[in-house]
Structures are given as structure tokens and as C-alpha cells.
């Protein structure tokens, strides 16, 4: 689906001219670190034969400089803005920023003392799909973020970002693709074990690929798969250790809860300090499920 859309875009000059839009396309890639966002951008550029421009917003002085950078980029380009969620002044902070500036003006502070960066949200929007975006054509603009909830909705609304792609932790289907590419196997007796572990713990595709990497040119596929199993089991042990922090949690995981503890689920939950404040403000209740084995 992504490949077909990219190829159609690269051949769509006549279509974009007909509808009166700038010949560009926006992609928003989001998800945890090491899930393949940068790799996907490289694959997009290689597929289309485009140049890649990595734009670091914190190094840009103001909107004027941002406009100059856009004009200086060539056509047939992928313009990447990494970690856009880290640009605090551009990510949903407009109201707070105005309040802060008003307070500072009342205190007699100069405007140039209150701002470390003069790039505005409107300047970035012009860069993406405003008047500036009409300078040149055949460009793909990519936003990368680890925390999509921190982004200002204006940055990723419809028609501004044409495609939103979440890149998450490695699934079993993703693992099978990696195993075929790295060690040339489509099935192995360790696959069911790996599928179960991937369903229980989170591991990024980069971590899986690192363990699948052969240690030598004559690397053994089984050795690589066993390395993946060991890494997943190590993550599982860490997860279990994190879950077994309180004595009550340890008794639950080891199956040694007393009959009273097994029944009193509400009391079990309130032993967690993070739940207790919520429970103090909630209504208490208990539910029972009664059944007859003779029915």
C-alpha cells in the first residue's frame, strides 16, 4: 500500500496541476524508539531515488531562515523533521506561551529575552503546506515523533499529513520477515516459542534484527534464532521482576494467595499506592458470579 502510493505520487505531476495543489505529500511516522522510522524513510528515498534533507528545527534561527532552507532544497526530495514533539513551542503550547509572554511583558522584560527560538507554528505550517510550499515541487515531508499526543493538532490534521503510520514493537509477522531476510528461514521449530514470547514482552524490530545478525559469514540460522529466544526470555525476566515489587504481588504471581486475598480483589487493588487515591473517591462494590455445576 505505501509503495503503490509513493510510486503514484512520483508520477502525479499532471494530477496535482489539475487540482491546483502543490506537488507534495506528507507522512507522519510515530512510535517508540528503534521501531524503524528512520529505516522507513531511507527505504522511501531509495525507492523513488529522492534526496534526503534532515531538518533540525532547534538549529534554525527564525521563520525567514526556515523559508530560505525550503527554497534551497531541490525537487525530488524527502524533507525529514525528526522528534518534532521535542519542539515545545510548536506542540500544543500556544495558550501557555501567550500567558507566559503576557506575564513577562507585565514584568517589564524585553520580547527578545523571552524567546530562545523565533520559529512560530504558523511559520512551520507555511513550510508544510502554506504559501512557501508552492516553491518547487515533488517533495515528501516527513514528521517523526515518539509521542504523538504531544503534537499540536494543527500539525497533523487531514490534508496536511496525508498518511499517519504507527511503527510499534515487533510482532510475530514482523519477526518472520526479519528471519527470512537475515537468516533465510521461513519456518523453524523455535518459531512457536518466539511467537509466545513476542506476545508477552515488547522488543523493537532493531533489537530482534541485532540478535538475528549472524556472528560470521557462515552463520548458523539456529544459533541466531536461539539468540532471539535468549534476548526475549531476558526481557521476560525483567518484566516479571518489575511486576513482583510488593509482597502481595509476589504471592499472586507465585500462586500463594490466601483464600481471603483471592476473594477480596478490591482490597488487593488498593494495596497499590497509585490506585488508592482513585479508590478513595470511587464507590465501593463487589460482584459475585454464582453457578451450579449440576446444570
PDB file of C-alpha atoms in Angstrom, residues 4-267:
ATOM      1  CA  UNK A   4       1.983   1.963  -4.510  1.00  0.00           C
ATOM      2  CA  UNK A   5       1.095   5.365  -3.035  1.00  0.00           C
ATOM      3  CA  UNK A   6       4.695   6.590  -3.305  1.00  0.00           C
ATOM      4  CA  UNK A   7       5.040   5.451  -6.914  1.00  0.00           C
ATOM      5  CA  UNK A   8       1.725   7.086  -7.821  1.00  0.00           C
ATOM      6  CA  UNK A   9       2.897  10.329  -6.182  1.00  0.00           C
ATOM      7  CA  UNK A  10       6.180  10.358  -8.121  1.00  0.00           C
ATOM      8  CA  UNK A  11       4.203  10.166 -11.387  1.00  0.00           C
ATOM      9  CA  UNK A  12       1.427  12.562 -10.369  1.00  0.00           C
ATOM     10  CA  UNK A  13       2.613  15.945 -11.620  1.00  0.00           C
ATOM     11  CA  UNK A  14      -0.292  16.299 -14.059  1.00  0.00           C
ATOM     12  CA  UNK A  15      -2.814  15.324 -11.366  1.00  0.00           C
ATOM     13  CA  UNK A  16      -1.516  17.873  -8.840  1.00  0.00           C
ATOM     14  CA  UNK A  17      -1.501  20.592 -11.508  1.00  0.00           C
ATOM     15  CA  UNK A  18      -5.105  19.760 -12.389  1.00  0.00           C
ATOM     16  CA  UNK A  19      -6.394  20.019  -8.820  1.00  0.00           C
ATOM     17  CA  UNK A  20      -4.280  23.113  -8.069  1.00  0.00           C
ATOM     18  CA  UNK A  21      -2.298  21.708  -5.171  1.00  0.00           C
ATOM     19  CA  UNK A  22       1.439  21.813  -4.501  1.00  0.00           C
ATOM     20  CA  UNK A  23       3.114  18.608  -5.667  1.00  0.00           C
ATOM     21  CA  UNK A  24       3.944  17.288  -2.223  1.00  0.00           C
ATOM     22  CA  UNK A  25       2.927  14.572   0.180  1.00  0.00           C
ATOM     23  CA  UNK A  26       3.111  14.447   3.976  1.00  0.00           C
ATOM     24  CA  UNK A  27       3.893  11.412   6.132  1.00  0.00           C
ATOM     25  CA  UNK A  28       3.662  11.268   9.913  1.00  0.00           C
ATOM     26  CA  UNK A  29       5.672   8.388  11.416  1.00  0.00           C
ATOM     27  CA  UNK A  30       5.183   7.787  15.106  1.00  0.00           C
ATOM     28  CA  UNK A  31       6.017   5.112  17.646  1.00  0.00           C
ATOM     29  CA  UNK A  32       8.669   4.108  20.203  1.00  0.00           C
ATOM     30  CA  UNK A  33      12.388   4.481  19.528  1.00  0.00           C
ATOM     31  CA  UNK A  34      14.137   1.851  17.394  1.00  0.00           C
ATOM     32  CA  UNK A  35      10.962   0.721  15.653  1.00  0.00           C
ATOM     33  CA  UNK A  36      12.169   1.530  12.128  1.00  0.00           C
ATOM     34  CA  UNK A  37      11.096   5.128  11.438  1.00  0.00           C
ATOM     35  CA  UNK A  38      14.488   6.203  10.053  1.00  0.00           C
ATOM     36  CA  UNK A  39      14.826   2.938   8.142  1.00  0.00           C
ATOM     37  CA  UNK A  40      11.455   3.508   6.513  1.00  0.00           C
ATOM     38  CA  UNK A  41      12.485   7.000   5.369  1.00  0.00           C
ATOM     39  CA  UNK A  42      15.670   5.596   3.840  1.00  0.00           C
ATOM     40  CA  UNK A  43      13.601   2.942   2.042  1.00  0.00           C
ATOM     41  CA  UNK A  44      11.228   5.601   0.693  1.00  0.00           C
ATOM     42  CA  UNK A  45      14.118   7.689  -0.640  1.00  0.00           C
ATOM     43  CA  UNK A  46      15.821   4.642  -2.199  1.00  0.00           C
ATOM     44  CA  UNK A  47      12.591   3.520  -3.855  1.00  0.00           C
ATOM     45  CA  UNK A  48      11.993   6.887  -5.524  1.00  0.00           C
ATOM     46  CA  UNK A  49      15.607   7.992  -5.970  1.00  0.00           C
ATOM     47  CA  UNK A  50      14.978  11.176  -3.949  1.00  0.00           C
ATOM     48  CA  UNK A  51      17.446  13.280  -1.961  1.00  0.00           C
ATOM     49  CA  UNK A  52      17.039  13.312   1.836  1.00  0.00           C
ATOM     50  CA  UNK A  53      17.181  16.580   3.814  1.00  0.00           C
ATOM     51  CA  UNK A  54      17.285  16.239   7.607  1.00  0.00           C
ATOM     52  CA  UNK A  55      15.923  19.463   9.123  1.00  0.00           C
ATOM     53  CA  UNK A  56      16.898  20.197  12.747  1.00  0.00           C
ATOM     54  CA  UNK A  57      14.431  22.847  13.930  1.00  0.00           C
ATOM     55  CA  UNK A  58      16.446  23.782  17.005  1.00  0.00           C
ATOM     56  CA  UNK A  59      19.278  24.926  14.718  1.00  0.00           C
ATOM     57  CA  UNK A  60      17.042  27.242  12.674  1.00  0.00           C
ATOM     58  CA  UNK A  61      17.038  30.850  13.904  1.00  0.00           C
ATOM     59  CA  UNK A  62      13.662  32.114  12.704  1.00  0.00           C
ATOM     60  CA  UNK A  63      10.898  31.813  10.100  1.00  0.00           C
ATOM     61  CA  UNK A  64      12.920  33.677   7.485  1.00  0.00           C
ATOM     62  CA  UNK A  65      15.755  31.202   7.734  1.00  0.00           C
ATOM     63  CA  UNK A  66      13.269  28.343   7.606  1.00  0.00           C
ATOM     64  CA  UNK A  67      11.850  29.737   4.347  1.00  0.00           C
ATOM     65  CA  UNK A  68      15.343  30.057   2.856  1.00  0.00           C
ATOM     66  CA  UNK A  69      16.094  26.433   3.717  1.00  0.00           C
ATOM     67  CA  UNK A  70      12.912  25.283   1.961  1.00  0.00           C
ATOM     68  CA  UNK A  71      13.704  27.280  -1.190  1.00  0.00           C
ATOM     69  CA  UNK A  72      17.258  25.892  -1.182  1.00  0.00           C
ATOM     70  CA  UNK A  73      16.066  22.274  -1.236  1.00  0.00           C
ATOM     71  CA  UNK A  74      15.780  20.644  -4.621  1.00  0.00           C
ATOM     72  CA  UNK A  75      12.768  18.937  -6.112  1.00  0.00           C
ATOM     73  CA  UNK A  76      12.567  15.158  -5.795  1.00  0.00           C
ATOM     74  CA  UNK A  77      13.350  15.454  -2.092  1.00  0.00           C
ATOM     75  CA  UNK A  78      12.346  13.894   1.221  1.00  0.00           C
ATOM     76  CA  UNK A  79      12.431  16.572   3.933  1.00  0.00           C
ATOM     77  CA  UNK A  80      12.608  14.989   7.389  1.00  0.00           C
ATOM     78  CA  UNK A  81      11.814  16.726  10.683  1.00  0.00           C
ATOM     79  CA  UNK A  82      12.863  14.387  13.499  1.00  0.00           C
ATOM     80  CA  UNK A  83      11.494  14.432  17.058  1.00  0.00           C
ATOM     81  CA  UNK A  84       9.090  17.249  16.299  1.00  0.00           C
ATOM     82  CA  UNK A  85       7.404  16.596  19.656  1.00  0.00           C
ATOM     83  CA  UNK A  86      10.537  17.971  21.364  1.00  0.00           C
ATOM     84  CA  UNK A  87       9.955  21.433  19.846  1.00  0.00           C
ATOM     85  CA  UNK A  88       7.922  22.670  22.808  1.00  0.00           C
ATOM     86  CA  UNK A  89       6.835  25.994  21.264  1.00  0.00           C
ATOM     87  CA  UNK A  90       5.293  24.151  18.311  1.00  0.00           C
ATOM     88  CA  UNK A  91       3.429  21.366  20.081  1.00  0.00           C
ATOM     89  CA  UNK A  92       0.210  22.470  21.668  1.00  0.00           C
ATOM     90  CA  UNK A  93       1.736  25.157  23.896  1.00  0.00           C
ATOM     91  CA  UNK A  94       0.250  28.227  22.191  1.00  0.00           C
ATOM     92  CA  UNK A  95      -2.013  29.245  25.078  1.00  0.00           C
ATOM     93  CA  UNK A  96       0.633  28.673  27.729  1.00  0.00           C
ATOM     94  CA  UNK A  97       3.180  30.569  25.680  1.00  0.00           C
ATOM     95  CA  UNK A  98       0.888  33.579  25.296  1.00  0.00           C
ATOM     96  CA  UNK A  99       0.201  33.620  29.040  1.00  0.00           C
ATOM     97  CA  UNK A 100       3.919  33.418  29.794  1.00  0.00           C
ATOM     98  CA  UNK A 101       4.728  36.234  27.363  1.00  0.00           C
ATOM     99  CA  UNK A 102       1.984  38.433  28.813  1.00  0.00           C
ATOM    100  CA  UNK A 103       3.302  37.900  32.307  1.00  0.00           C
ATOM    101  CA  UNK A 104       6.830  38.707  31.212  1.00  0.00           C
ATOM    102  CA  UNK A 105       5.699  41.892  29.435  1.00  0.00           C
ATOM    103  CA  UNK A 106       3.959  42.994  32.622  1.00  0.00           C
ATOM    104  CA  UNK A 107       7.234  42.454  34.470  1.00  0.00           C
ATOM    105  CA  UNK A 108       8.996  44.781  32.027  1.00  0.00           C
ATOM    106  CA  UNK A 109      11.009  42.135  30.179  1.00  0.00           C
ATOM    107  CA  UNK A 110      12.004  42.576  26.548  1.00  0.00           C
ATOM    108  CA  UNK A 111      10.475  40.259  23.938  1.00  0.00           C
ATOM    109  CA  UNK A 112      13.849  39.065  22.669  1.00  0.00           C
ATOM    110  CA  UNK A 113      14.691  37.956  26.216  1.00  0.00           C
ATOM    111  CA  UNK A 114      11.618  35.728  26.467  1.00  0.00           C
ATOM    112  CA  UNK A 115      12.188  33.591  23.395  1.00  0.00           C
ATOM    113  CA  UNK A 116      15.057  31.274  22.710  1.00  0.00           C
ATOM    114  CA  UNK A 117      13.670  30.464  19.236  1.00  0.00           C
ATOM    115  CA  UNK A 118      11.645  32.631  16.864  1.00  0.00           C
ATOM    116  CA  UNK A 119      10.207  29.827  14.726  1.00  0.00           C
ATOM    117  CA  UNK A 120       6.436  30.000  15.077  1.00  0.00           C
ATOM    118  CA  UNK A 121       3.742  27.429  14.494  1.00  0.00           C
ATOM    119  CA  UNK A 122       2.360  29.470  11.592  1.00  0.00           C
ATOM    120  CA  UNK A 123       5.841  29.578  10.044  1.00  0.00           C
ATOM    121  CA  UNK A 124       6.121  25.804  10.185  1.00  0.00           C
ATOM    122  CA  UNK A 125       2.621  25.390   8.751  1.00  0.00           C
ATOM    123  CA  UNK A 126       3.583  27.646   5.838  1.00  0.00           C
ATOM    124  CA  UNK A 127       6.626  25.445   5.370  1.00  0.00           C
ATOM    125  CA  UNK A 128       4.467  22.323   5.162  1.00  0.00           C
ATOM    126  CA  UNK A 129       1.508  23.356   3.024  1.00  0.00           C
ATOM    127  CA  UNK A 130       1.179  27.143   3.002  1.00  0.00           C
ATOM    128  CA  UNK A 131       2.453  29.716   0.536  1.00  0.00           C
ATOM    129  CA  UNK A 132       6.068  28.621   0.921  1.00  0.00           C
ATOM    130  CA  UNK A 133       5.278  25.035  -0.053  1.00  0.00           C
ATOM    131  CA  UNK A 134       4.389  26.227  -3.564  1.00  0.00           C
ATOM    132  CA  UNK A 135       8.099  26.938  -4.169  1.00  0.00           C
ATOM    133  CA  UNK A 136       9.243  23.903  -6.157  1.00  0.00           C
ATOM    134  CA  UNK A 137       7.578  20.540  -6.220  1.00  0.00           C
ATOM    135  CA  UNK A 138       7.824  16.774  -5.931  1.00  0.00           C
ATOM    136  CA  UNK A 139       8.647  16.858  -2.241  1.00  0.00           C
ATOM    137  CA  UNK A 140       7.760  14.484   0.555  1.00  0.00           C
ATOM    138  CA  UNK A 141       7.667  15.967   4.061  1.00  0.00           C
ATOM    139  CA  UNK A 142       8.028  13.522   6.950  1.00  0.00           C
ATOM    140  CA  UNK A 143       7.364  14.183  10.638  1.00  0.00           C
ATOM    141  CA  UNK A 144       8.881  11.745  13.122  1.00  0.00           C
ATOM    142  CA  UNK A 145       7.775  11.566  16.753  1.00  0.00           C
ATOM    143  CA  UNK A 146       7.854   9.180  19.679  1.00  0.00           C
ATOM    144  CA  UNK A 147       4.927  10.844  21.476  1.00  0.00           C
ATOM    145  CA  UNK A 148       2.110  11.699  19.090  1.00  0.00           C
ATOM    146  CA  UNK A 149      -0.075  13.018  21.937  1.00  0.00           C
ATOM    147  CA  UNK A 150       2.337  15.939  22.420  1.00  0.00           C
ATOM    148  CA  UNK A 151       1.834  17.297  18.912  1.00  0.00           C
ATOM    149  CA  UNK A 152      -0.349  20.283  18.174  1.00  0.00           C
ATOM    150  CA  UNK A 153      -3.359  19.007  16.228  1.00  0.00           C
ATOM    151  CA  UNK A 154      -2.773  21.698  13.595  1.00  0.00           C
ATOM    152  CA  UNK A 155       0.437  19.966  12.527  1.00  0.00           C
ATOM    153  CA  UNK A 156      -1.104  16.605  11.696  1.00  0.00           C
ATOM    154  CA  UNK A 157      -4.630  17.366  10.580  1.00  0.00           C
ATOM    155  CA  UNK A 158      -6.116  15.966   7.351  1.00  0.00           C
ATOM    156  CA  UNK A 159      -4.625  17.235   4.054  1.00  0.00           C
ATOM    157  CA  UNK A 160      -1.535  18.387   5.925  1.00  0.00           C
ATOM    158  CA  UNK A 161      -0.234  14.924   6.706  1.00  0.00           C
ATOM    159  CA  UNK A 162      -1.605  12.578   4.062  1.00  0.00           C
ATOM    160  CA  UNK A 163      -0.601   9.401   5.840  1.00  0.00           C
ATOM    161  CA  UNK A 164      -0.160   8.527   9.525  1.00  0.00           C
ATOM    162  CA  UNK A 165       1.888   5.380  10.102  1.00  0.00           C
ATOM    163  CA  UNK A 166       2.462   3.873  13.548  1.00  0.00           C
ATOM    164  CA  UNK A 167       5.619   1.806  13.872  1.00  0.00           C
ATOM    165  CA  UNK A 168       5.384  -0.260  17.027  1.00  0.00           C
ATOM    166  CA  UNK A 169       7.163  -3.164  18.703  1.00  0.00           C
ATOM    167  CA  UNK A 170       7.987  -6.280  16.738  1.00  0.00           C
ATOM    168  CA  UNK A 171       5.094  -8.621  16.048  1.00  0.00           C
ATOM    169  CA  UNK A 172       5.448 -12.265  15.098  1.00  0.00           C
ATOM    170  CA  UNK A 173       4.617 -11.452  11.483  1.00  0.00           C
ATOM    171  CA  UNK A 174       7.337  -8.825  11.501  1.00  0.00           C
ATOM    172  CA  UNK A 175       9.755 -11.302  13.051  1.00  0.00           C
ATOM    173  CA  UNK A 176       9.103 -13.817  10.253  1.00  0.00           C
ATOM    174  CA  UNK A 177      10.037 -11.182   7.671  1.00  0.00           C
ATOM    175  CA  UNK A 178      13.255 -10.405   9.564  1.00  0.00           C
ATOM    176  CA  UNK A 179      14.097 -14.097   9.944  1.00  0.00           C
ATOM    177  CA  UNK A 180      13.672 -14.673   6.220  1.00  0.00           C
ATOM    178  CA  UNK A 181      15.819 -11.645   5.337  1.00  0.00           C
ATOM    179  CA  UNK A 182      18.592 -12.200   7.871  1.00  0.00           C
ATOM    180  CA  UNK A 183      18.962 -15.979   8.131  1.00  0.00           C
ATOM    181  CA  UNK A 184      16.937 -17.239   5.160  1.00  0.00           C
ATOM    182  CA  UNK A 185      14.404 -19.367   7.055  1.00  0.00           C
ATOM    183  CA  UNK A 186      10.627 -19.276   6.729  1.00  0.00           C
ATOM    184  CA  UNK A 187       9.928 -21.810   9.484  1.00  0.00           C
ATOM    185  CA  UNK A 188      11.816 -23.371  12.380  1.00  0.00           C
ATOM    186  CA  UNK A 189      10.896 -25.382  15.451  1.00  0.00           C
ATOM    187  CA  UNK A 190      11.748 -22.341  17.604  1.00  0.00           C
ATOM    188  CA  UNK A 191       9.111 -20.186  15.890  1.00  0.00           C
ATOM    189  CA  UNK A 192       6.191 -21.173  18.219  1.00  0.00           C
ATOM    190  CA  UNK A 193       8.335 -20.369  21.245  1.00  0.00           C
ATOM    191  CA  UNK A 194       9.311 -16.986  19.793  1.00  0.00           C
ATOM    192  CA  UNK A 195       5.673 -16.241  18.899  1.00  0.00           C
ATOM    193  CA  UNK A 196       4.624 -16.863  22.509  1.00  0.00           C
ATOM    194  CA  UNK A 197       7.405 -14.661  23.897  1.00  0.00           C
ATOM    195  CA  UNK A 198       6.663 -11.802  21.479  1.00  0.00           C
ATOM    196  CA  UNK A 199       3.076 -11.899  22.728  1.00  0.00           C
ATOM    197  CA  UNK A 200       4.256 -11.428  26.312  1.00  0.00           C
ATOM    198  CA  UNK A 201       7.118  -8.903  26.073  1.00  0.00           C
ATOM    199  CA  UNK A 202       7.928  -5.850  23.982  1.00  0.00           C
ATOM    200  CA  UNK A 203      11.001  -5.843  21.773  1.00  0.00           C
ATOM    201  CA  UNK A 204      11.761  -3.450  18.943  1.00  0.00           C
ATOM    202  CA  UNK A 205      12.498  -4.689  15.414  1.00  0.00           C
ATOM    203  CA  UNK A 206      16.014  -3.233  15.780  1.00  0.00           C
ATOM    204  CA  UNK A 207      16.677  -5.425  18.830  1.00  0.00           C
ATOM    205  CA  UNK A 208      15.326  -8.503  17.060  1.00  0.00           C
ATOM    206  CA  UNK A 209      17.448  -7.776  13.982  1.00  0.00           C
ATOM    207  CA  UNK A 210      20.546  -7.335  16.152  1.00  0.00           C
ATOM    208  CA  UNK A 211      20.086 -10.811  17.608  1.00  0.00           C
ATOM    209  CA  UNK A 212      19.388 -12.289  14.170  1.00  0.00           C
ATOM    210  CA  UNK A 213      22.618 -10.867  12.764  1.00  0.00           C
ATOM    211  CA  UNK A 214      24.996 -13.793  12.019  1.00  0.00           C
ATOM    212  CA  UNK A 215      28.214 -13.679  14.002  1.00  0.00           C
ATOM    213  CA  UNK A 216      30.185 -14.893  10.981  1.00  0.00           C
ATOM    214  CA  UNK A 217      29.789 -15.301   7.209  1.00  0.00           C
ATOM    215  CA  UNK A 218      28.938 -18.956   7.784  1.00  0.00           C
ATOM    216  CA  UNK A 219      26.420 -18.049  10.484  1.00  0.00           C
ATOM    217  CA  UNK A 220      24.088 -20.785  11.672  1.00  0.00           C
ATOM    218  CA  UNK A 221      20.363 -19.956  11.481  1.00  0.00           C
ATOM    219  CA  UNK A 222      19.527 -21.938  14.607  1.00  0.00           C
ATOM    220  CA  UNK A 223      22.186 -20.101  16.594  1.00  0.00           C
ATOM    221  CA  UNK A 224      20.699 -16.766  15.547  1.00  0.00           C
ATOM    222  CA  UNK A 225      17.173 -17.847  16.458  1.00  0.00           C
ATOM    223  CA  UNK A 226      18.382 -19.098  19.836  1.00  0.00           C
ATOM    224  CA  UNK A 227      19.926 -15.677  20.393  1.00  0.00           C
ATOM    225  CA  UNK A 228      16.495 -14.114  19.834  1.00  0.00           C
ATOM    226  CA  UNK A 229      14.944 -16.554  22.315  1.00  0.00           C
ATOM    227  CA  UNK A 230      17.560 -15.729  24.971  1.00  0.00           C
ATOM    228  CA  UNK A 231      17.008 -11.997  24.495  1.00  0.00           C
ATOM    229  CA  UNK A 232      13.220 -12.351  24.762  1.00  0.00           C
ATOM    230  CA  UNK A 233      13.484 -14.534  27.863  1.00  0.00           C
ATOM    231  CA  UNK A 234      15.815 -11.975  29.458  1.00  0.00           C
ATOM    232  CA  UNK A 235      13.212  -9.259  28.820  1.00  0.00           C
ATOM    233  CA  UNK A 236      10.530 -11.513  30.270  1.00  0.00           C
ATOM    234  CA  UNK A 237      12.550 -11.949  33.483  1.00  0.00           C
ATOM    235  CA  UNK A 238      12.941  -8.174  33.779  1.00  0.00           C
ATOM    236  CA  UNK A 239       9.197  -7.751  33.324  1.00  0.00           C
ATOM    237  CA  UNK A 240       8.397 -10.339  35.957  1.00  0.00           C
ATOM    238  CA  UNK A 241      10.851  -8.743  38.383  1.00  0.00           C
ATOM    239  CA  UNK A 242       9.162  -5.372  37.871  1.00  0.00           C
ATOM    240  CA  UNK A 243       5.726  -6.853  38.494  1.00  0.00           C
ATOM    241  CA  UNK A 244       6.814  -8.578  41.718  1.00  0.00           C
ATOM    242  CA  UNK A 245       7.592  -5.437  43.706  1.00  0.00           C
ATOM    243  CA  UNK A 246       5.177  -5.839  46.633  1.00  0.00           C
ATOM    244  CA  UNK A 247       4.740  -8.952  48.850  1.00  0.00           C
ATOM    245  CA  UNK A 248       1.096  -9.261  47.753  1.00  0.00           C
ATOM    246  CA  UNK A 249       2.087  -9.181  44.059  1.00  0.00           C
ATOM    247  CA  UNK A 250       4.709 -11.855  44.651  1.00  0.00           C
ATOM    248  CA  UNK A 251       2.146 -14.109  46.379  1.00  0.00           C
ATOM    249  CA  UNK A 252      -0.269 -13.618  43.485  1.00  0.00           C
ATOM    250  CA  UNK A 253       2.323 -14.466  40.811  1.00  0.00           C
ATOM    251  CA  UNK A 254       3.573 -17.497  42.701  1.00  0.00           C
ATOM    252  CA  UNK A 255       0.030 -18.769  43.371  1.00  0.00           C
ATOM    253  CA  UNK A 256       0.354 -18.486  47.161  1.00  0.00           C
ATOM    254  CA  UNK A 257      -2.507 -16.076  47.862  1.00  0.00           C
ATOM    255  CA  UNK A 258      -4.636 -16.871  50.902  1.00  0.00           C
ATOM    256  CA  UNK A 259      -8.347 -17.642  50.290  1.00  0.00           C
ATOM    257  CA  UNK A 260      -9.256 -14.213  51.686  1.00  0.00           C
ATOM    258  CA  UNK A 261      -6.828 -12.457  49.344  1.00  0.00           C
ATOM    259  CA  UNK A 262      -8.131 -14.387  46.339  1.00  0.00           C
ATOM    260  CA  UNK A 263     -11.716 -13.276  47.109  1.00  0.00           C
ATOM    261  CA  UNK A 264     -11.087  -9.711  48.198  1.00  0.00           C
ATOM    262  CA  UNK A 265      -9.998  -8.305  44.865  1.00  0.00           C
ATOM    263  CA  UNK A 266     -10.828  -4.743  45.789  1.00  0.00           C
ATOM    264  CA  UNK A 267      -8.510  -4.840  48.804  1.00  0.00           C
TER     265      UNK A 267
END
